Coordinates of N, CA and C in Angstrom, one line a residue:
M23 N 12.3 -14.2 26.5 CA 12.6 -13.0 25.8 C 13.7 -12.3 26.5
P24 N 14.6 -11.7 25.7 CA 15.8 -11.1 26.3 C 15.4 -9.8 27.1
D25 N 16.3 -9.4 28.0 CA 16.1 -8.3 28.8 C 16.0 -7.0 28.1
R26 N 16.7 -6.9 26.9 CA 16.7 -5.7 26.1 C 16.4 -6.1 24.7
Y27 N 16.0 -5.1 23.9 CA 15.7 -5.4 22.5 C 17.0 -5.7 21.8
P28 N 17.0 -6.7 20.9 CA 18.2 -7.0 20.1 C 18.4 -5.9 19.1
L29 N 19.7 -5.8 18.6 CA 20.0 -4.9 17.6 C 19.7 -5.5 16.2
F30 N 19.9 -6.8 16.1 CA 19.6 -7.5 14.9 C 18.5 -8.5 15.1
L31 N 17.7 -8.7 14.0 CA 16.6 -9.7 14.1 C 16.9 -11.0 13.5
H32 N 18.0 -11.2 12.9 CA 18.4 -12.4 12.1 C 18.9 -13.4 13.1
D33 N 18.1 -13.8 14.0 CA 18.5 -14.9 15.0 C 17.5 -16.0 14.9
L34 N 17.9 -17.1 14.4 CA 16.9 -18.2 14.2 C 16.2 -18.6 15.4
S35 N 16.7 -18.4 16.6 CA 16.0 -18.8 17.8 C 14.7 -18.0 18.0
F36 N 14.6 -16.9 17.4 CA 13.4 -16.1 17.5 C 12.3 -16.4 16.4
G37 N 12.7 -17.1 15.4 CA 11.8 -17.6 14.4 C 11.1 -16.5 13.6
L38 N 9.9 -16.8 13.0 CA 9.2 -15.9 12.1 C 8.7 -14.7 12.8
H39 N 8.5 -14.7 14.1 CA 7.9 -13.5 14.7 C 9.0 -12.7 15.4
A40 N 10.1 -12.6 14.8 CA 11.2 -11.8 15.4 C 10.8 -10.3 15.6
E41 N 9.9 -9.8 14.7 CA 9.5 -8.4 14.9 C 8.7 -8.2 16.2
C42 N 8.3 -9.2 16.8 CA 7.5 -9.1 18.0 C 8.4 -8.7 19.2
L43 N 9.7 -8.8 19.0 CA 10.6 -8.3 20.1 C 10.5 -6.8 20.1
Y44 N 10.2 -6.2 19.0 CA 10.0 -4.8 19.0 C 8.6 -4.3 19.3
F45 N 7.7 -5.2 19.2 CA 6.3 -4.9 19.4 C 5.8 -5.9 20.5
P46 N 5.9 -5.5 21.8 CA 5.5 -6.5 22.8 C 4.0 -6.9 22.7
D47 N 3.2 -6.1 22.1 CA 1.8 -6.4 22.0 C 1.4 -6.9 20.6
C48 N 2.3 -7.4 19.8 CA 2.0 -7.8 18.4 C 1.2 -9.1 18.4
F49 N 1.3 -9.9 19.4 CA 0.5 -11.1 19.4 C -0.9 -10.8 19.9
N50 N -1.9 -11.5 19.3 CA -3.3 -11.3 19.8 C -3.4 -12.0 21.2
Q51 N -4.7 -12.0 21.7 CA -4.9 -12.6 23.0 C -4.6 -14.1 23.1
D52 N -4.6 -14.8 21.9 CA -4.2 -16.2 21.9 C -2.7 -16.4 21.9
D53 N -2.0 -15.3 21.9 CA -0.5 -15.4 21.9 C 0.0 -16.2 20.7
F54 N -0.6 -16.1 19.6 CA -0.2 -16.9 18.5 C -0.1 -16.1 17.2
L55 N -1.2 -15.4 16.8 CA -1.3 -14.7 15.5 C -0.8 -13.3 15.7
M56 N -0.1 -12.8 14.6 CA 0.4 -11.4 14.7 C -0.7 -10.5 14.5
N57 N -0.6 -9.3 15.1 CA -1.6 -8.3 15.0 C -1.6 -7.6 13.6
P58 N -2.7 -7.7 12.8 CA -2.7 -7.2 11.4 C -2.6 -5.6 11.4
E59 N -2.8 -5.0 12.5 CA -2.7 -3.5 12.6 C -1.3 -3.1 12.3
K60 N -0.3 -3.9 12.6 CA 1.1 -3.6 12.3 C 1.3 -3.5 10.8
L61 N 0.6 -4.3 10.0 CA 0.7 -4.2 8.5 C 0.2 -2.9 8.0
E62 N -0.9 -2.4 8.6 CA -1.5 -1.1 8.3 C -0.5 0.0 8.5
L63 N 0.2 -0.1 9.6 CA 1.2 0.9 9.9 C 2.3 1.1 8.8
L64 N 2.6 0.0 8.2 CA 3.6 0.0 7.1 C 3.1 0.9 5.9
I65 N 1.8 1.0 5.8 CA 1.2 1.8 4.7 C 1.0 3.3 5.1
T66 N 0.8 3.5 6.4 CA 0.4 4.8 6.9 C 1.6 5.6 7.6
R67 N 2.5 4.9 8.1 CA 3.6 5.6 8.9 C 4.7 6.0 8.0
E68 N 5.2 7.2 8.2 CA 6.3 7.8 7.4 C 7.6 7.6 8.1
M69 N 8.7 7.5 7.2 CA 10.0 7.5 7.8 C 10.3 8.9 8.4
P70 N 10.7 8.9 9.7 CA 10.9 10.2 10.3 C 12.2 10.9 10.1
F71 N 13.2 10.2 9.5 CA 14.5 10.8 9.4 C 15.2 10.2 8.2
G72 N 16.4 10.8 7.8 CA 17.3 10.3 6.8 C 16.9 10.7 5.4
K73 N 17.6 10.0 4.5 CA 17.4 10.2 3.0 C 16.0 10.1 2.6
Y74 N 15.2 9.2 3.2 CA 13.9 8.9 2.8 C 12.8 9.5 3.8
K75 N 13.2 10.5 4.5 CA 12.3 11.2 5.4 C 11.0 11.6 4.7
G76 N 9.8 11.2 5.3 CA 8.6 11.5 4.7 C 8.0 10.5 3.8
R77 N 8.8 9.5 3.4 CA 8.2 8.4 2.6 C 7.6 7.3 3.5
I78 N 6.5 6.7 3.0 CA 5.9 5.7 3.9 C 6.8 4.5 3.9
I79 N 6.7 3.8 5.0 CA 7.7 2.7 5.2 C 7.5 1.6 4.2
A80 N 6.3 1.3 3.7 CA 6.1 0.3 2.7 C 6.8 0.7 1.3
D81 N 7.1 2.0 1.1 CA 7.7 2.4 -0.1 C 9.2 2.6 0.0
L82 N 9.8 2.2 1.1 CA 11.3 2.4 1.2 C 11.9 1.3 0.3
P83 N 13.0 1.7 -0.3 CA 13.8 0.8 -1.2 C 14.3 -0.4 -0.4
G84 N 14.4 -1.5 -1.1 CA 14.9 -2.7 -0.5 C 16.3 -2.6 0.0
Q85 N 17.2 -1.9 -0.8 CA 18.6 -1.8 -0.3 C 18.7 -1.0 1.0
Y86 N 17.8 0.0 1.2 CA 17.8 0.8 2.4 C 17.3 -0.1 3.6
L87 N 16.3 -0.9 3.4 CA 15.8 -1.9 4.4 C 16.9 -2.9 4.7
N88 N 17.6 -3.4 3.7 CA 18.7 -4.3 3.9 C 19.8 -3.7 4.6
W89 N 20.1 -2.5 4.4 CA 21.2 -1.8 5.2 C 20.8 -1.8 6.7
F90 N 19.6 -1.5 7.0 CA 19.2 -1.6 8.4 C 19.4 -3.0 8.9
A91 N 19.0 -4.0 8.1 CA 19.1 -5.4 8.6 C 20.6 -5.8 8.9
R92 N 21.5 -5.2 8.1 CA 23.0 -5.5 8.3 C 23.5 -4.6 9.5
E93 N 23.1 -3.4 9.6 CA 23.7 -2.4 10.5 C 23.0 -2.4 11.8
G94 N 21.7 -2.7 11.8 CA 20.9 -2.7 13.0 C 19.7 -1.8 12.9
F95 N 18.5 -2.3 13.3 CA 17.3 -1.5 13.2 C 17.2 -0.6 14.5
P96 N 16.6 0.6 14.3 CA 16.3 1.4 15.5 C 15.5 0.7 16.5
H97 N 15.6 1.0 17.8 CA 14.8 0.4 18.8 C 13.4 0.9 18.7
G98 N 12.5 0.2 19.3 CA 11.1 0.7 19.4 C 10.2 0.3 18.2
E99 N 9.1 1.0 18.1 CA 8.1 0.7 17.1 C 8.7 0.9 15.7
L100 N 9.4 2.0 15.5 CA 10.0 2.2 14.1 C 10.9 1.1 13.7
G101 N 11.7 0.6 14.6 CA 12.6 -0.5 14.3 C 11.8 -1.8 13.9
G102 N 10.8 -2.0 14.7 CA 9.9 -3.2 14.4 C 9.3 -3.1 13.0
L103 N 8.8 -1.9 12.7 CA 8.2 -1.7 11.4 C 9.2 -1.9 10.2
L104 N 10.3 -1.3 10.4 CA 11.4 -1.5 9.4 C 11.8 -2.9 9.2
A105 N 11.9 -3.6 10.3 CA 12.3 -5.1 10.3 C 11.2 -5.9 9.6
L106 N 9.9 -5.6 9.9 CA 8.8 -6.3 9.3 C 8.8 -6.0 7.8
M107 N 9.0 -4.7 7.4 CA 8.9 -4.4 6.0 C 10.1 -5.0 5.3
Q108 N 11.3 -5.1 5.9 CA 12.4 -5.7 5.3 C 12.2 -7.2 5.0
E109 N 11.6 -7.9 6.0 CA 11.2 -9.3 5.8 C 10.2 -9.5 4.7
I110 N 9.2 -8.6 4.6 CA 8.2 -8.7 3.5 C 8.9 -8.5 2.2
D111 N 9.7 -7.4 2.1 CA 10.4 -7.1 0.8 C 11.4 -8.2 0.5
H112 N 12.2 -8.7 1.4 CA 13.2 -9.7 1.1 C 12.6 -11.0 0.6
N113 N 11.4 -11.3 1.1 CA 10.7 -12.6 0.7 C 9.8 -12.4 -0.5
G114 N 9.8 -11.2 -1.1 CA 9.0 -10.9 -2.3 C 7.5 -10.9 -2.0
L115 N 7.1 -10.5 -0.8 CA 5.7 -10.5 -0.5 C 5.0 -9.1 -0.4
S116 N 5.7 -8.1 -1.0 CA 5.2 -6.8 -1.0 C 3.8 -6.7 -1.6
E117 N 3.4 -7.5 -2.6 CA 2.1 -7.5 -3.2 C 1.0 -7.8 -2.2
L118 N 1.3 -8.4 -1.1 CA 0.3 -8.7 0.0 C -0.2 -7.4 0.6
L119 N 0.5 -6.3 0.5 CA 0.1 -5.1 1.0 C -0.9 -4.3 0.1
E120 N -1.1 -4.8 -1.1 CA -1.9 -4.1 -2.1 C -3.3 -3.8 -1.6
P121 N -4.0 -4.8 -0.9 CA -5.3 -4.5 -0.4 C -5.3 -3.3 0.6
L122 N -4.3 -3.3 1.4 CA -4.2 -2.2 2.4 C -3.9 -0.9 1.7
R123 N -3.1 -0.9 0.7 CA -2.8 0.3 -0.1 C -4.1 0.9 -0.7
A124 N -4.9 0.0 -1.2 CA -6.1 0.4 -1.8 C -7.1 1.0 -0.8
K125 N -7.1 0.4 0.4 CA -8.0 0.8 1.4 C -7.6 2.2 1.9
H126 N -6.3 2.5 1.9 CA -5.8 3.8 2.4 C -5.5 4.8 1.3
G127 N -5.7 4.4 0.0 CA -5.5 5.3 -1.1 C -4.0 5.6 -1.3
K128 N -3.1 4.6 -1.0 CA -1.7 4.8 -1.2 C -1.1 3.8 -2.2
P129 N -1.2 4.2 -3.5 CA -0.7 3.2 -4.5 C 0.8 3.0 -4.4
A130 N 1.2 1.9 -4.9 CA 2.6 1.5 -4.9 C 3.4 2.4 -5.8
P131 N 4.6 2.8 -5.5 CA 5.4 3.7 -6.3 C 5.8 2.9 -7.6
R132 N 6.0 3.6 -8.7 CA 6.5 3.0 -9.9 C 8.0 3.0 -9.8
H133 N 8.6 1.8 -10.2 CA 10.0 1.7 -10.2 C 10.6 1.7 -11.6

């Protein structure tokens, strides 16, 4: 793992778990599976700044997430959540969050 967090996550050497560079504890004790609690944060955590301040991360528009992917994600937990959501959105997997949305009473926005 690099000495500092990368600005971009699109580095093939990091593979599918690139978001773990932002979440040092994202692997479980077996050091293999991603922590599902990070997915719940996508449904409950709000964007703290910018044009979409106050919107939950799972509801951020794809073009906004893609802008971060091009320009660089913030460091820390927020950057990891944005990177994770961008990967989910980019790969058309947003529907996988529906059970978590139902659990937390956060329906998907209508487009």
